Amino acid sequence: MTNGRQQIRAVGITLGIALGSFVVGAILLMLVSQALSAVGISLSDRPALRLGVSTVLLQGVTFGGVALFYLQARDIGLEFIRVRVPTRRDIAWVTGGFIMLLVAVRALSAIIAYLGFDHASNQIIEVGREEPTVFLVLIPLSFLLVGPGEELLFRGLIQGTLRESFHPMRAVVLASLIFAMVHVFSLQGSGKLVYIGVVFTLALVLGVTYELTDNLAVPALIHGAYNAAQFGLAYYTVTQGTAL
């Protein structure tokens, strides 16, 4: 197989992994919702519970299950996912990466506001405006499931697979693009391309830290801390009646 065909195949496989994971997660959520409805529990009437269940099923069960299935199907070991207990150097990277994400999102937000572009909103934010406890549920889940689960799939599996056929930095860019693109399913309103552009930029930081530290725990912790900070700020602004 030529190098070009290998690269096309790698992109196709990773796109399939990303999209397939969300389809499987949606099916699982539908089945669980129906099962709970049968015993008198309606997830549609309980947004915090619905988000908690969907997070467990998607970032936990589905992303973890897809990773194990993929590794087994290719007959490769867990060492394909480069992860270890964080060292002091890794913790320094986590701190720096977290600060970098905060600075980047503030700078991008200022640029977007200055240019007058519309900015789509995530469905989670919309639900949280109606039920602020959603944000409190998502703070611990950011560390326990969202950060680890999404980094396992997009950096460990997808970026790792692309890295077999592309230069590492090109793999980072492609994995970040796929990560940003799948967020379109959770967006509302106009300005979706702007939102995707912001997510893509932040994903680049996560991808680069994975390559430089060779430890998936680093971007997982950065991702979890960033999301938790965003949800904590969202809870504060909503409950205090300030603009979000």
JSON list of C-alpha atoms in Angstrom, two decimals:
[
{"chain": "A", "resi": 1, "resn": "MET", "atom": "CA", "xyz": [0.00, 0.00, 0.00]},
{"chain": "A", "resi": 2, "resn": "THR", "atom": "CA", "xyz": [1.43, 3.37, -1.01]},
{"chain": "A", "resi": 3, "resn": "ASN", "atom": "CA", "xyz": [1.98, 6.10, 1.55]},
{"chain": "A", "resi": 4, "resn": "GLY", "atom": "CA", "xyz": [-0.86, 8.17, 0.09]},
{"chain": "A", "resi": 5, "resn": "ARG", "atom": "CA", "xyz": [-3.30, 5.28, 0.33]},
{"chain": "A", "resi": 6, "resn": "GLN", "atom": "CA", "xyz": [-2.18, 4.58, 3.88]},
{"chain": "A", "resi": 7, "resn": "GLN", "atom": "CA", "xyz": [-2.89, 8.18, 4.82]},
{"chain": "A", "resi": 8, "resn": "ILE", "atom": "CA", "xyz": [-6.34, 8.17, 3.20]},
{"chain": "A", "resi": 9, "resn": "ARG", "atom": "CA", "xyz": [-7.12, 4.89, 4.94]},
{"chain": "A", "resi": 10, "resn": "ALA", "atom": "CA", "xyz": [-5.96, 6.29, 8.29]},
{"chain": "A", "resi": 11, "resn": "VAL", "atom": "CA", "xyz": [-8.18, 9.37, 7.90]},
{"chain": "A", "resi": 12, "resn": "GLY", "atom": "CA", "xyz": [-11.15, 7.19, 6.93]},
{"chain": "A", "resi": 13, "resn": "ILE", "atom": "CA", "xyz": [-10.64, 4.86, 9.89]},
{"chain": "A", "resi": 14, "resn": "THR", "atom": "CA", "xyz": [-10.31, 7.68, 12.40]},
{"chain": "A", "resi": 15, "resn": "LEU", "atom": "CA", "xyz": [-13.37, 9.50, 11.03]},
{"chain": "A", "resi": 16, "resn": "GLY", "atom": "CA", "xyz": [-15.27, 6.24, 11.31]},
{"chain": "A", "resi": 17, "resn": "ILE", "atom": "CA", "xyz": [-14.12, 5.78, 14.90]},
{"chain": "A", "resi": 18, "resn": "ALA", "atom": "CA", "xyz": [-15.23, 9.30, 15.86]},
{"chain": "A", "resi": 19, "resn": "LEU", "atom": "CA", "xyz": [-18.62, 9.26, 14.14]},
{"chain": "A", "resi": 20, "resn": "GLY", "atom": "CA", "xyz": [-19.30, 5.63, 15.02]},
{"chain": "A", "resi": 21, "resn": "SER", "atom": "CA", "xyz": [-18.64, 6.33, 18.69]},
{"chain": "A", "resi": 22, "resn": "PHE", "atom": "CA", "xyz": [-21.27, 9.06, 18.78]},
{"chain": "A", "resi": 23, "resn": "VAL", "atom": "CA", "xyz": [-23.80, 6.87, 16.96]},
{"chain": "A", "resi": 24, "resn": "VAL", "atom": "CA", "xyz": [-23.24, 4.02, 19.42]},
{"chain": "A", "resi": 25, "resn": "GLY", "atom": "CA", "xyz": [-23.49, 6.45, 22.34]},
{"chain": "A", "resi": 26, "resn": "ALA", "atom": "CA", "xyz": [-26.77, 7.86, 21.00]},
{"chain": "A", "resi": 27, "resn": "ILE", "atom": "CA", "xyz": [-28.22, 4.36, 20.63]},
{"chain": "A", "resi": 28, "resn": "LEU", "atom": "CA", "xyz": [-27.17, 3.42, 24.16]},
{"chain": "A", "resi": 29, "resn": "LEU", "atom": "CA", "xyz": [-28.74, 6.60, 25.54]},
{"chain": "A", "resi": 30, "resn": "MET", "atom": "CA", "xyz": [-31.98, 5.87, 23.70]},
{"chain": "A", "resi": 31, "resn": "LEU", "atom": "CA", "xyz": [-32.12, 2.32, 25.06]},
{"chain": "A", "resi": 32, "resn": "VAL", "atom": "CA", "xyz": [-31.34, 3.39, 28.62]},
{"chain": "A", "resi": 33, "resn": "SER", "atom": "CA", "xyz": [-33.88, 6.23, 28.40]},
{"chain": "A", "resi": 34, "resn": "GLN", "atom": "CA", "xyz": [-36.55, 3.76, 27.30]},
{"chain": "A", "resi": 35, "resn": "ALA", "atom": "CA", "xyz": [-35.63, 1.36, 30.09]},
{"chain": "A", "resi": 36, "resn": "LEU", "atom": "CA", "xyz": [-35.82, 4.13, 32.70]},
{"chain": "A", "resi": 37, "resn": "SER", "atom": "CA", "xyz": [-39.13, 5.37, 31.29]},
{"chain": "A", "resi": 38, "resn": "ALA", "atom": "CA", "xyz": [-40.54, 1.88, 31.75]},
{"chain": "A", "resi": 39, "resn": "VAL", "atom": "CA", "xyz": [-39.94, 2.19, 35.50]},
{"chain": "A", "resi": 40, "resn": "GLY", "atom": "CA", "xyz": [-41.29, 5.73, 35.70]},
{"chain": "A", "resi": 41, "resn": "ILE", "atom": "CA", "xyz": [-38.07, 7.77, 35.35]},
{"chain": "A", "resi": 42, "resn": "SER", "atom": "CA", "xyz": [-38.18, 10.31, 32.52]},
{"chain": "A", "resi": 43, "resn": "LEU", "atom": "CA", "xyz": [-34.79, 11.70, 31.55]},
{"chain": "A", "resi": 44, "resn": "SER", "atom": "CA", "xyz": [-36.41, 14.41, 29.43]},
{"chain": "A", "resi": 45, "resn": "ASP", "atom": "CA", "xyz": [-37.90, 15.90, 32.60]},
{"chain": "A", "resi": 46, "resn": "ARG", "atom": "CA", "xyz": [-34.64, 15.71, 34.53]},
{"chain": "A", "resi": 47, "resn": "PRO", "atom": "CA", "xyz": [-31.88, 17.48, 32.55]},
{"chain": "A", "resi": 48, "resn": "ALA", "atom": "CA", "xyz": [-29.16, 17.02, 35.17]},
{"chain": "A", "resi": 49, "resn": "LEU", "atom": "CA", "xyz": [-29.80, 13.28, 35.33]},
{"chain": "A", "resi": 50, "resn": "ARG", "atom": "CA", "xyz": [-29.95, 13.07, 31.53]},
{"chain": "A", "resi": 51, "resn": "LEU", "atom": "CA", "xyz": [-26.58, 14.79, 31.15]},
{"chain": "A", "resi": 52, "resn": "GLY", "atom": "CA", "xyz": [-25.07, 12.61, 33.84]},
{"chain": "A", "resi": 53, "resn": "VAL", "atom": "CA", "xyz": [-26.36, 9.43, 32.19]},
{"chain": "A", "resi": 54, "resn": "SER", "atom": "CA", "xyz": [-25.33, 10.55, 28.69]},
{"chain": "A", "resi": 55, "resn": "THR", "atom": "CA", "xyz": [-21.83, 11.44, 29.92]},
{"chain": "A", "resi": 56, "resn": "VAL", "atom": "CA", "xyz": [-21.40, 8.03, 31.54]},
{"chain": "A", "resi": 57, "resn": "LEU", "atom": "CA", "xyz": [-22.68, 6.25, 28.44]},
{"chain": "A", "resi": 58, "resn": "LEU", "atom": "CA", "xyz": [-20.71, 8.29, 25.89]},
{"chain": "A", "resi": 59, "resn": "GLN", "atom": "CA", "xyz": [-17.39, 9.33, 27.42]},
{"chain": "A", "resi": 60, "resn": "GLY", "atom": "CA", "xyz": [-17.29, 6.36, 29.76]},
{"chain": "A", "resi": 61, "resn": "VAL", "atom": "CA", "xyz": [-18.91, 3.24, 28.32]},
{"chain": "A", "resi": 62, "resn": "THR", "atom": "CA", "xyz": [-18.79, 4.04, 24.59]},
{"chain": "A", "resi": 63, "resn": "PHE", "atom": "CA", "xyz": [-15.41, 5.72, 24.27]},
{"chain": "A", "resi": 64, "resn": "GLY", "atom": "CA", "xyz": [-13.78, 3.18, 26.56]},
{"chain": "A", "resi": 65, "resn": "GLY", "atom": "CA", "xyz": [-15.49, 0.27, 24.81]},
{"chain": "A", "resi": 66, "resn": "VAL", "atom": "CA", "xyz": [-14.54, 1.53, 21.35]},
{"chain": "A", "resi": 67, "resn": "ALA", "atom": "CA", "xyz": [-10.91, 1.89, 22.46]},
{"chain": "A", "resi": 68, "resn": "LEU", "atom": "CA", "xyz": [-10.77, -1.68, 23.78]},
{"chain": "A", "resi": 69, "resn": "PHE", "atom": "CA", "xyz": [-12.52, -3.06, 20.69]},
{"chain": "A", "resi": 70, "resn": "TYR", "atom": "CA", "xyz": [-10.15, -1.21, 18.36]},
{"chain": "A", "resi": 71, "resn": "LEU", "atom": "CA", "xyz": [-7.05, -2.40, 20.18]},
{"chain": "A", "resi": 72, "resn": "GLN", "atom": "CA", "xyz": [-8.31, -5.97, 20.18]},
{"chain": "A", "resi": 73, "resn": "ALA", "atom": "CA", "xyz": [-9.38, -5.84, 16.51]},
{"chain": "A", "resi": 74, "resn": "ARG", "atom": "CA", "xyz": [-5.91, -4.67, 15.49]},
{"chain": "A", "resi": 75, "resn": "ASP", "atom": "CA", "xyz": [-4.29, -7.11, 17.90]},
{"chain": "A", "resi": 76, "resn": "ILE", "atom": "CA", "xyz": [-2.22, -4.38, 19.52]},
{"chain": "A", "resi": 77, "resn": "GLY", "atom": "CA", "xyz": [-1.65, -3.98, 23.23]},
{"chain": "A", "resi": 78, "resn": "LEU", "atom": "CA", "xyz": [-2.59, -1.25, 25.67]},
{"chain": "A", "resi": 79, "resn": "GLU", "atom": "CA", "xyz": [0.88, 0.22, 25.20]},
{"chain": "A", "resi": 80, "resn": "PHE", "atom": "CA", "xyz": [-0.50, 1.80, 22.00]},
{"chain": "A", "resi": 81, "resn": "ILE", "atom": "CA", "xyz": [-2.14, 4.27, 24.38]},
{"chain": "A", "resi": 82, "resn": "ARG", "atom": "CA", "xyz": [0.86, 6.04, 25.86]},
{"chain": "A", "resi": 83, "resn": "VAL", "atom": "CA", "xyz": [-0.08, 6.65, 29.48]},
{"chain": "A", "resi": 84, "resn": "ARG", "atom": "CA", "xyz": [1.61, 6.47, 32.87]},
{"chain": "A", "resi": 85, "resn": "VAL", "atom": "CA", "xyz": [1.36, 7.94, 36.34]},
{"chain": "A", "resi": 86, "resn": "PRO", "atom": "CA", "xyz": [2.18, 11.66, 36.01]},
{"chain": "A", "resi": 87, "resn": "THR", "atom": "CA", "xyz": [5.62, 12.78, 37.13]},
{"chain": "A", "resi": 88, "resn": "ARG", "atom": "CA", "xyz": [6.49, 16.23, 38.48]},
{"chain": "A", "resi": 89, "resn": "ARG", "atom": "CA", "xyz": [7.39, 17.25, 34.94]},
{"chain": "A", "resi": 90, "resn": "ASP", "atom": "CA", "xyz": [3.99, 16.05, 33.75]},
{"chain": "A", "resi": 91, "resn": "ILE", "atom": "CA", "xyz": [2.23, 18.06, 36.47]},
{"chain": "A", "resi": 92, "resn": "ALA", "atom": "CA", "xyz": [4.15, 21.13, 35.30]},
{"chain": "A", "resi": 93, "resn": "TRP", "atom": "CA", "xyz": [2.87, 20.48, 31.79]},
{"chain": "A", "resi": 94, "resn": "VAL", "atom": "CA", "xyz": [-0.67, 20.10, 33.13]},
{"chain": "A", "resi": 95, "resn": "THR", "atom": "CA", "xyz": [-0.44, 23.45, 34.91]},
{"chain": "A", "resi": 96, "resn": "GLY", "atom": "CA", "xyz": [1.05, 25.19, 31.88]},
{"chain": "A", "resi": 97, "resn": "GLY", "atom": "CA", "xyz": [-1.42, 23.61, 29.48]},
{"chain": "A", "resi": 98, "resn": "PHE", "atom": "CA", "xyz": [-4.39, 24.57, 31.66]},
{"chain": "A", "resi": 99, "resn": "ILE", "atom": "CA", "xyz": [-3.22, 28.19, 31.82]},
{"chain": "A", "resi": 100, "resn": "MET", "atom": "CA", "xyz": [-2.59, 28.17, 28.08]},
{"chain": "A", "resi": 101, "resn": "LEU", "atom": "CA", "xyz": [-6.16, 27.01, 27.38]},
{"chain": "A", "resi": 102, "resn": "LEU", "atom": "CA", "xyz": [-7.60, 29.74, 29.60]},
{"chain": "A", "resi": 103, "resn": "VAL", "atom": "CA", "xyz": [-5.47, 32.43, 27.94]},
{"chain": "A", "resi": 104, "resn": "ALA", "atom": "CA", "xyz": [-6.29, 31.10, 24.46]},
{"chain": "A", "resi": 105, "resn": "VAL", "atom": "CA", "xyz": [-10.05, 31.04, 25.02]},
{"chain": "A", "resi": 106, "resn": "ARG", "atom": "CA", "xyz": [-10.02, 34.58, 26.46]},
{"chain": "A", "resi": 107, "resn": "ALA", "atom": "CA", "xyz": [-7.97, 35.86, 23.53]},
{"chain": "A", "resi": 108, "resn": "LEU", "atom": "CA", "xyz": [-10.16, 34.12, 20.97]},
{"chain": "A", "resi": 109, "resn": "SER", "atom": "CA", "xyz": [-13.32, 35.39, 22.67]},
{"chain": "A", "resi": 110, "resn": "ALA", "atom": "CA", "xyz": [-11.99, 38.95, 22.54]},
{"chain": "A", "resi": 111, "resn": "ILE", "atom": "CA", "xyz": [-11.12, 38.62, 18.85]},
{"chain": "A", "resi": 112, "resn": "ILE", "atom": "CA", "xyz": [-14.54, 37.15, 18.02]},
{"chain": "A", "resi": 113, "resn": "ALA", "atom": "CA", "xyz": [-16.31, 39.94, 19.90]},
{"chain": "A", "resi": 114, "resn": "TYR", "atom": "CA", "xyz": [-14.17, 42.60, 18.21]},
{"chain": "A", "resi": 115, "resn": "LEU", "atom": "CA", "xyz": [-14.92, 41.22, 14.74]},
{"chain": "A", "resi": 116, "resn": "GLY", "atom": "CA", "xyz": [-18.61, 40.95, 15.58]},
{"chain": "A", "resi": 117, "resn": "PHE", "atom": "CA", "xyz": [-18.93, 37.27, 14.68]},
{"chain": "A", "resi": 118, "resn": "ASP", "atom": "CA", "xyz": [-21.81, 35.19, 15.98]},
{"chain": "A", "resi": 119, "resn": "HIS", "atom": "CA", "xyz": [-20.81, 32.39, 18.34]},
{"chain": "A", "resi": 120, "resn": "ALA", "atom": "CA", "xyz": [-22.91, 29.25, 18.65]},
{"chain": "A", "resi": 121, "resn": "SER", "atom": "CA", "xyz": [-23.67, 27.87, 22.11]},
{"chain": "A", "resi": 122, "resn": "ASN", "atom": "CA", "xyz": [-23.34, 24.36, 23.42]},
{"chain": "A", "resi": 123, "resn": "GLN", "atom": "CA", "xyz": [-26.55, 22.55, 24.36]},
{"chain": "A", "resi": 124, "resn": "ILE", "atom": "CA", "xyz": [-25.11, 21.96, 27.82]},
{"chain": "A", "resi": 125, "resn": "ILE", "atom": "CA", "xyz": [-24.96, 25.71, 28.44]},
{"chain": "A", "resi": 126, "resn": "GLU", "atom": "CA", "xyz": [-28.56, 26.11, 27.33]},
{"chain": "A", "resi": 127, "resn": "VAL", "atom": "CA", "xyz": [-29.72, 23.31, 29.63]},
{"chain": "A", "resi": 128, "resn": "GLY", "atom": "CA", "xyz": [-27.63, 24.74, 32.47]},
{"chain": "A", "resi": 129, "resn": "ARG", "atom": "CA", "xyz": [-29.32, 28.10, 32.19]},
{"chain": "A", "resi": 130, "resn": "GLU", "atom": "CA", "xyz": [-32.61, 26.37, 33.00]},
{"chain": "A", "resi": 131, "resn": "GLU", "atom": "CA", "xyz": [-31.17, 23.97, 35.59]},
{"chain": "A", "resi": 132, "resn": "PRO", "atom": "CA", "xyz": [-27.86, 25.26, 37.07]},
{"chain": "A", "resi": 133, "resn": "THR", "atom": "CA", "xyz": [-27.26, 22.04, 39.03]},
{"chain": "A", "resi": 134, "resn": "VAL", "atom": "CA", "xyz": [-26.28, 20.53, 35.68]},
{"chain": "A", "resi": 135, "resn": "PHE", "atom": "CA", "xyz": [-23.01, 22.46, 35.94]},
{"chain": "A", "resi": 136, "resn": "LEU", "atom": "CA", "xyz": [-22.33, 21.05, 39.42]},
{"chain": "A", "resi": 137, "resn": "VAL", "atom": "CA", "xyz": [-22.87, 17.51, 38.12]},
{"chain": "A", "resi": 138, "resn": "LEU", "atom": "CA", "xyz": [-20.46, 18.11, 35.25]},
{"chain": "A", "resi": 139, "resn": "ILE", "atom": "CA", "xyz": [-17.59, 19.46, 37.38]},
{"chain": "A", "resi": 140, "resn": "PRO", "atom": "CA", "xyz": [-16.56, 16.07, 38.87]},
{"chain": "A", "resi": 141, "resn": "LEU", "atom": "CA", "xyz": [-17.53, 14.26, 35.66]},
{"chain": "A", "resi": 142, "resn": "SER", "atom": "CA", "xyz": [-15.05, 16.48, 33.80]},
{"chain": "A", "resi": 143, "resn": "PHE", "atom": "CA", "xyz": [-12.20, 14.85, 35.73]},
{"chain": "A", "resi": 144, "resn": "LEU", "atom": "CA", "xyz": [-13.66, 11.36, 36.02]},
{"chain": "A", "resi": 145, "resn": "LEU", "atom": "CA", "xyz": [-15.07, 10.79, 32.53]},
{"chain": "A", "resi": 146, "resn": "VAL", "atom": "CA", "xyz": [-15.06, 13.72, 30.10]},
{"chain": "A", "resi": 147, "resn": "GLY", "atom": "CA", "xyz": [-11.33, 14.50, 30.14]},
{"chain": "A", "resi": 148, "resn": "PRO", "atom": "CA", "xyz": [-10.12, 10.87, 30.28]},
{"chain": "A", "resi": 149, "resn": "GLY", "atom": "CA", "xyz": [-12.76, 9.55, 27.88]},
{"chain": "A", "resi": 150, "resn": "GLU", "atom": "CA", "xyz": [-12.38, 12.17, 25.17]},
{"chain": "A", "resi": 151, "resn": "GLU", "atom": "CA", "xyz": [-8.59, 12.15, 25.36]},
{"chain": "A", "resi": 152, "resn": "LEU", "atom": "CA", "xyz": [-8.53, 8.35, 25.20]},
{"chain": "A", "resi": 153, "resn": "LEU", "atom": "CA", "xyz": [-10.57, 8.42, 21.99]},
{"chain": "A", "resi": 154, "resn": "PHE", "atom": "CA", "xyz": [-9.26, 11.51, 20.21]},
{"chain": "A", "resi": 155, "resn": "ARG", "atom": "CA", "xyz": [-5.66, 11.72, 21.35]},
{"chain": "A", "resi": 156, "resn": "GLY", "atom": "CA", "xyz": [-4.86, 8.15, 22.34]},
{"chain": "A", "resi": 157, "resn": "LEU", "atom": "CA", "xyz": [-6.74, 6.29, 19.61]},
{"chain": "A", "resi": 158, "resn": "ILE", "atom": "CA", "xyz": [-7.34, 8.73, 16.76]},
{"chain": "A", "resi": 159, "resn": "GLN", "atom": "CA", "xyz": [-4.17, 10.80, 17.02]},
{"chain": "A", "resi": 160, "resn": "GLY", "atom": "CA", "xyz": [-2.17, 7.65, 17.67]},
{"chain": "A", "resi": 161, "resn": "THR", "atom": "CA", "xyz": [-3.59, 5.97, 14.55]},
{"chain": "A", "resi": 162, "resn": "LEU", "atom": "CA", "xyz": [-2.96, 9.02, 12.38]},
{"chain": "A", "resi": 163, "resn": "ARG", "atom": "CA", "xyz": [0.58, 9.22, 13.74]},
{"chain": "A", "resi": 164, "resn": "GLU", "atom": "CA", "xyz": [1.32, 5.85, 12.13]},
{"chain": "A", "resi": 165, "resn": "SER", "atom": "CA", "xyz": [0.83, 7.37, 8.66]},
{"chain": "A", "resi": 166, "resn": "PHE", "atom": "CA", "xyz": [1.51, 11.09, 9.16]},
{"chain": "A", "resi": 167, "resn": "HIS", "atom": "CA", "xyz": [4.18, 13.27, 10.71]},
{"chain": "A", "resi": 168, "resn": "PRO", "atom": "CA", "xyz": [3.29, 13.72, 14.42]},
{"chain": "A", "resi": 169, "resn": "MET", "atom": "CA", "xyz": [2.36, 17.40, 14.03]},
{"chain": "A", "resi": 170, "resn": "ARG", "atom": "CA", "xyz": [0.14, 16.64, 11.05]},
{"chain": "A", "resi": 171, "resn": "ALA", "atom": "CA", "xyz": [-1.49, 13.92, 13.12]},
{"chain": "A", "resi": 172, "resn": "VAL", "atom": "CA", "xyz": [-2.12, 16.50, 15.85]},
{"chain": "A", "resi": 173, "resn": "VAL", "atom": "CA", "xyz": [-3.78, 18.87, 13.37]},
{"chain": "A", "resi": 174, "resn": "LEU", "atom": "CA", "xyz": [-5.96, 16.16, 11.80]},
{"chain": "A", "resi": 175, "resn": "ALA", "atom": "CA", "xyz": [-7.02, 14.72, 15.17]},
{"chain": "A", "resi": 176, "resn": "SER", "atom": "CA", "xyz": [-7.84, 18.22, 16.42]},
{"chain": "A", "resi": 177, "resn": "LEU", "atom": "CA", "xyz": [-9.91, 18.89, 13.30]},
{"chain": "A", "resi": 178, "resn": "ILE", "atom": "CA", "xyz": [-11.90, 15.68, 13.78]},
{"chain": "A", "resi": 179, "resn": "PHE", "atom": "CA", "xyz": [-12.37, 16.53, 17.47]},
{"chain": "A", "resi": 180, "resn": "ALA", "atom": "CA", "xyz": [-13.67, 20.00, 16.58]},
{"chain": "A", "resi": 181, "resn": "MET", "atom": "CA", "xyz": [-15.94, 18.79, 13.78]},
{"chain": "A", "resi": 182, "resn": "VAL", "atom": "CA", "xyz": [-17.85, 16.28, 15.91]},
{"chain": "A", "resi": 183, "resn": "HIS", "atom": "CA", "xyz": [-18.80, 19.09, 18.30]},
{"chain": "A", "resi": 184, "resn": "VAL", "atom": "CA", "xyz": [-21.21, 20.38, 15.67]},
{"chain": "A", "resi": 185, "resn": "PHE", "atom": "CA", "xyz": [-23.78, 17.84, 16.89]},
{"chain": "A", "resi": 186, "resn": "SER", "atom": "CA", "xyz": [-24.01, 19.60, 20.27]},
{"chain": "A", "resi": 187, "resn": "LEU", "atom": "CA", "xyz": [-24.29, 23.18, 18.99]},
{"chain": "A", "resi": 188, "resn": "GLN", "atom": "CA", "xyz": [-27.25, 25.52, 18.77]},
{"chain": "A", "resi": 189, "resn": "GLY", "atom": "CA", "xyz": [-27.73, 28.83, 16.98]},
{"chain": "A", "resi": 190, "resn": "SER", "atom": "CA", "xyz": [-25.62, 30.57, 14.35]},
{"chain": "A", "resi": 191, "resn": "GLY", "atom": "CA", "xyz": [-21.85, 30.86, 14.42]},
{"chain": "A", "resi": 192, "resn": "LYS", "atom": "CA", "xyz": [-21.14, 27.14, 14.47]},
{"chain": "A", "resi": 193, "resn": "LEU", "atom": "CA", "xyz": [-17.99, 27.51, 12.37]},
{"chain": "A", "resi": 194, "resn": "VAL", "atom": "CA", "xyz": [-16.65, 30.06, 14.84]},
{"chain": "A", "resi": 195, "resn": "TYR", "atom": "CA", "xyz": [-17.28, 27.68, 17.74]},
{"chain": "A", "resi": 196, "resn": "ILE", "atom": "CA", "xyz": [-15.61, 24.83, 15.86]},
{"chain": "A", "resi": 197, "resn": "GLY", "atom": "CA", "xyz": [-12.63, 27.06, 15.16]},
{"chain": "A", "resi": 198, "resn": "VAL", "atom": "CA", "xyz": [-12.23, 27.80, 18.87]},
{"chain": "A", "resi": 199, "resn": "VAL", "atom": "CA", "xyz": [-12.49, 24.10, 19.79]},
{"chain": "A", "resi": 200, "resn": "PHE", "atom": "CA", "xyz": [-9.94, 23.24, 17.08]},
{"chain": "A", "resi": 201, "resn": "THR", "atom": "CA", "xyz": [-7.46, 25.74, 18.52]},
{"chain": "A", "resi": 202, "resn": "LEU", "atom": "CA", "xyz": [-7.88, 24.41, 22.05]},
{"chain": "A", "resi": 203, "resn": "ALA", "atom": "CA", "xyz": [-7.57, 20.82, 20.79]},
{"chain": "A", "resi": 204, "resn": "LEU", "atom": "CA", "xyz": [-4.21, 21.66, 19.24]},
{"chain": "A", "resi": 205, "resn": "VAL", "atom": "CA", "xyz": [-2.88, 22.43, 22.72]},
{"chain": "A", "resi": 206, "resn": "LEU", "atom": "CA", "xyz": [-4.08, 19.05, 23.99]},
{"chain": "A", "resi": 207, "resn": "GLY", "atom": "CA", "xyz": [-2.61, 17.23, 21.01]},
{"chain": "A", "resi": 208, "resn": "VAL", "atom": "CA", "xyz": [0.76, 18.94, 21.30]},
{"chain": "A", "resi": 209, "resn": "THR", "atom": "CA", "xyz": [1.03, 18.22, 25.04]},
{"chain": "A", "resi": 210, "resn": "TYR", "atom": "CA", "xyz": [0.35, 14.54, 24.34]},
{"chain": "A", "resi": 211, "resn": "GLU", "atom": "CA", "xyz": [3.15, 14.43, 21.78]},
{"chain": "A", "resi": 212, "resn": "LEU", "atom": "CA", "xyz": [5.63, 16.35, 23.92]},
{"chain": "A", "resi": 213, "resn": "THR", "atom": "CA", "xyz": [4.99, 14.45, 27.16]},
{"chain": "A", "resi": 214, "resn": "ASP", "atom": "CA", "xyz": [4.21, 11.02, 25.67]},
{"chain": "A", "resi": 215, "resn": "ASN", "atom": "CA", "xyz": [1.64, 10.63, 28.44]},
{"chain": "A", "resi": 216, "resn": "LEU", "atom": "CA", "xyz": [-2.12, 10.66, 27.84]},
{"chain": "A", "resi": 217, "resn": "ALA", "atom": "CA", "xyz": [-2.71, 11.55, 31.49]},
{"chain": "A", "resi": 218, "resn": "VAL", "atom": "CA", "xyz": [-1.41, 15.07, 30.79]},
{"chain": "A", "resi": 219, "resn": "PRO", "atom": "CA", "xyz": [-4.00, 16.18, 28.20]},
{"chain": "A", "resi": 220, "resn": "ALA", "atom": "CA", "xyz": [-6.68, 14.26, 30.12]},
{"chain": "A", "resi": 221, "resn": "LEU", "atom": "CA", "xyz": [-5.98, 16.31, 33.27]},
{"chain": "A", "resi": 222, "resn": "ILE", "atom": "CA", "xyz": [-5.73, 19.57, 31.31]},
{"chain": "A", "resi": 223, "resn": "HIS", "atom": "CA", "xyz": [-9.00, 18.82, 29.55]},
{"chain": "A", "resi": 224, "resn": "GLY", "atom": "CA", "xyz": [-10.77, 17.88, 32.78]},
{"chain": "A", "resi": 225, "resn": "ALA", "atom": "CA", "xyz": [-9.50, 20.94, 34.64]},
{"chain": "A", "resi": 226, "resn": "TYR", "atom": "CA", "xyz": [-10.44, 23.29, 31.81]},
{"chain": "A", "resi": 227, "resn": "ASN", "atom": "CA", "xyz": [-13.98, 21.90, 31.51]},
{"chain": "A", "resi": 228, "resn": "ALA", "atom": "CA", "xyz": [-14.46, 21.94, 35.29]},
{"chain": "A", "resi": 229, "resn": "ALA", "atom": "CA", "xyz": [-13.35, 25.58, 35.43]},
{"chain": "A", "resi": 230, "resn": "GLN", "atom": "CA", "xyz": [-15.75, 26.50, 32.63]},
{"chain": "A", "resi": 231, "resn": "PHE", "atom": "CA", "xyz": [-18.66, 24.72, 34.30]},
{"chain": "A", "resi": 232, "resn": "GLY", "atom": "CA", "xyz": [-17.83, 26.29, 37.66]},
{"chain": "A", "resi": 233, "resn": "LEU", "atom": "CA", "xyz": [-17.77, 29.75, 36.09]},
{"chain": "A", "resi": 234, "resn": "ALA", "atom": "CA", "xyz": [-21.04, 29.01, 34.26]},
{"chain": "A", "resi": 235, "resn": "TYR", "atom": "CA", "xyz": [-22.71, 27.95, 37.52]},
{"chain": "A", "resi": 236, "resn": "TYR", "atom": "CA", "xyz": [-21.54, 31.12, 39.26]},
{"chain": "A", "resi": 237, "resn": "THR", "atom": "CA", "xyz": [-22.67, 33.47, 36.49]},
{"chain": "A", "resi": 238, "resn": "VAL", "atom": "CA", "xyz": [-26.07, 31.80, 36.11]},
{"chain": "A", "resi": 239, "resn": "THR", "atom": "CA", "xyz": [-26.85, 31.66, 39.83]},
{"chain": "A", "resi": 240, "resn": "GLN", "atom": "CA", "xyz": [-25.63, 35.23, 40.38]},
{"chain": "A", "resi": 241, "resn": "GLY", "atom": "CA", "xyz": [-27.76, 36.49, 37.50]},
{"chain": "A", "resi": 242, "resn": "THR", "atom": "CA", "xyz": [-24.83, 37.83, 35.45]},
{"chain": "A", "resi": 243, "resn": "ALA", "atom": "CA", "xyz": [-24.33, 37.34, 31.74]},
{"chain": "A", "resi": 244, "resn": "LEU", "atom": "CA", "xyz": [-22.98, 34.03, 30.51]}
]
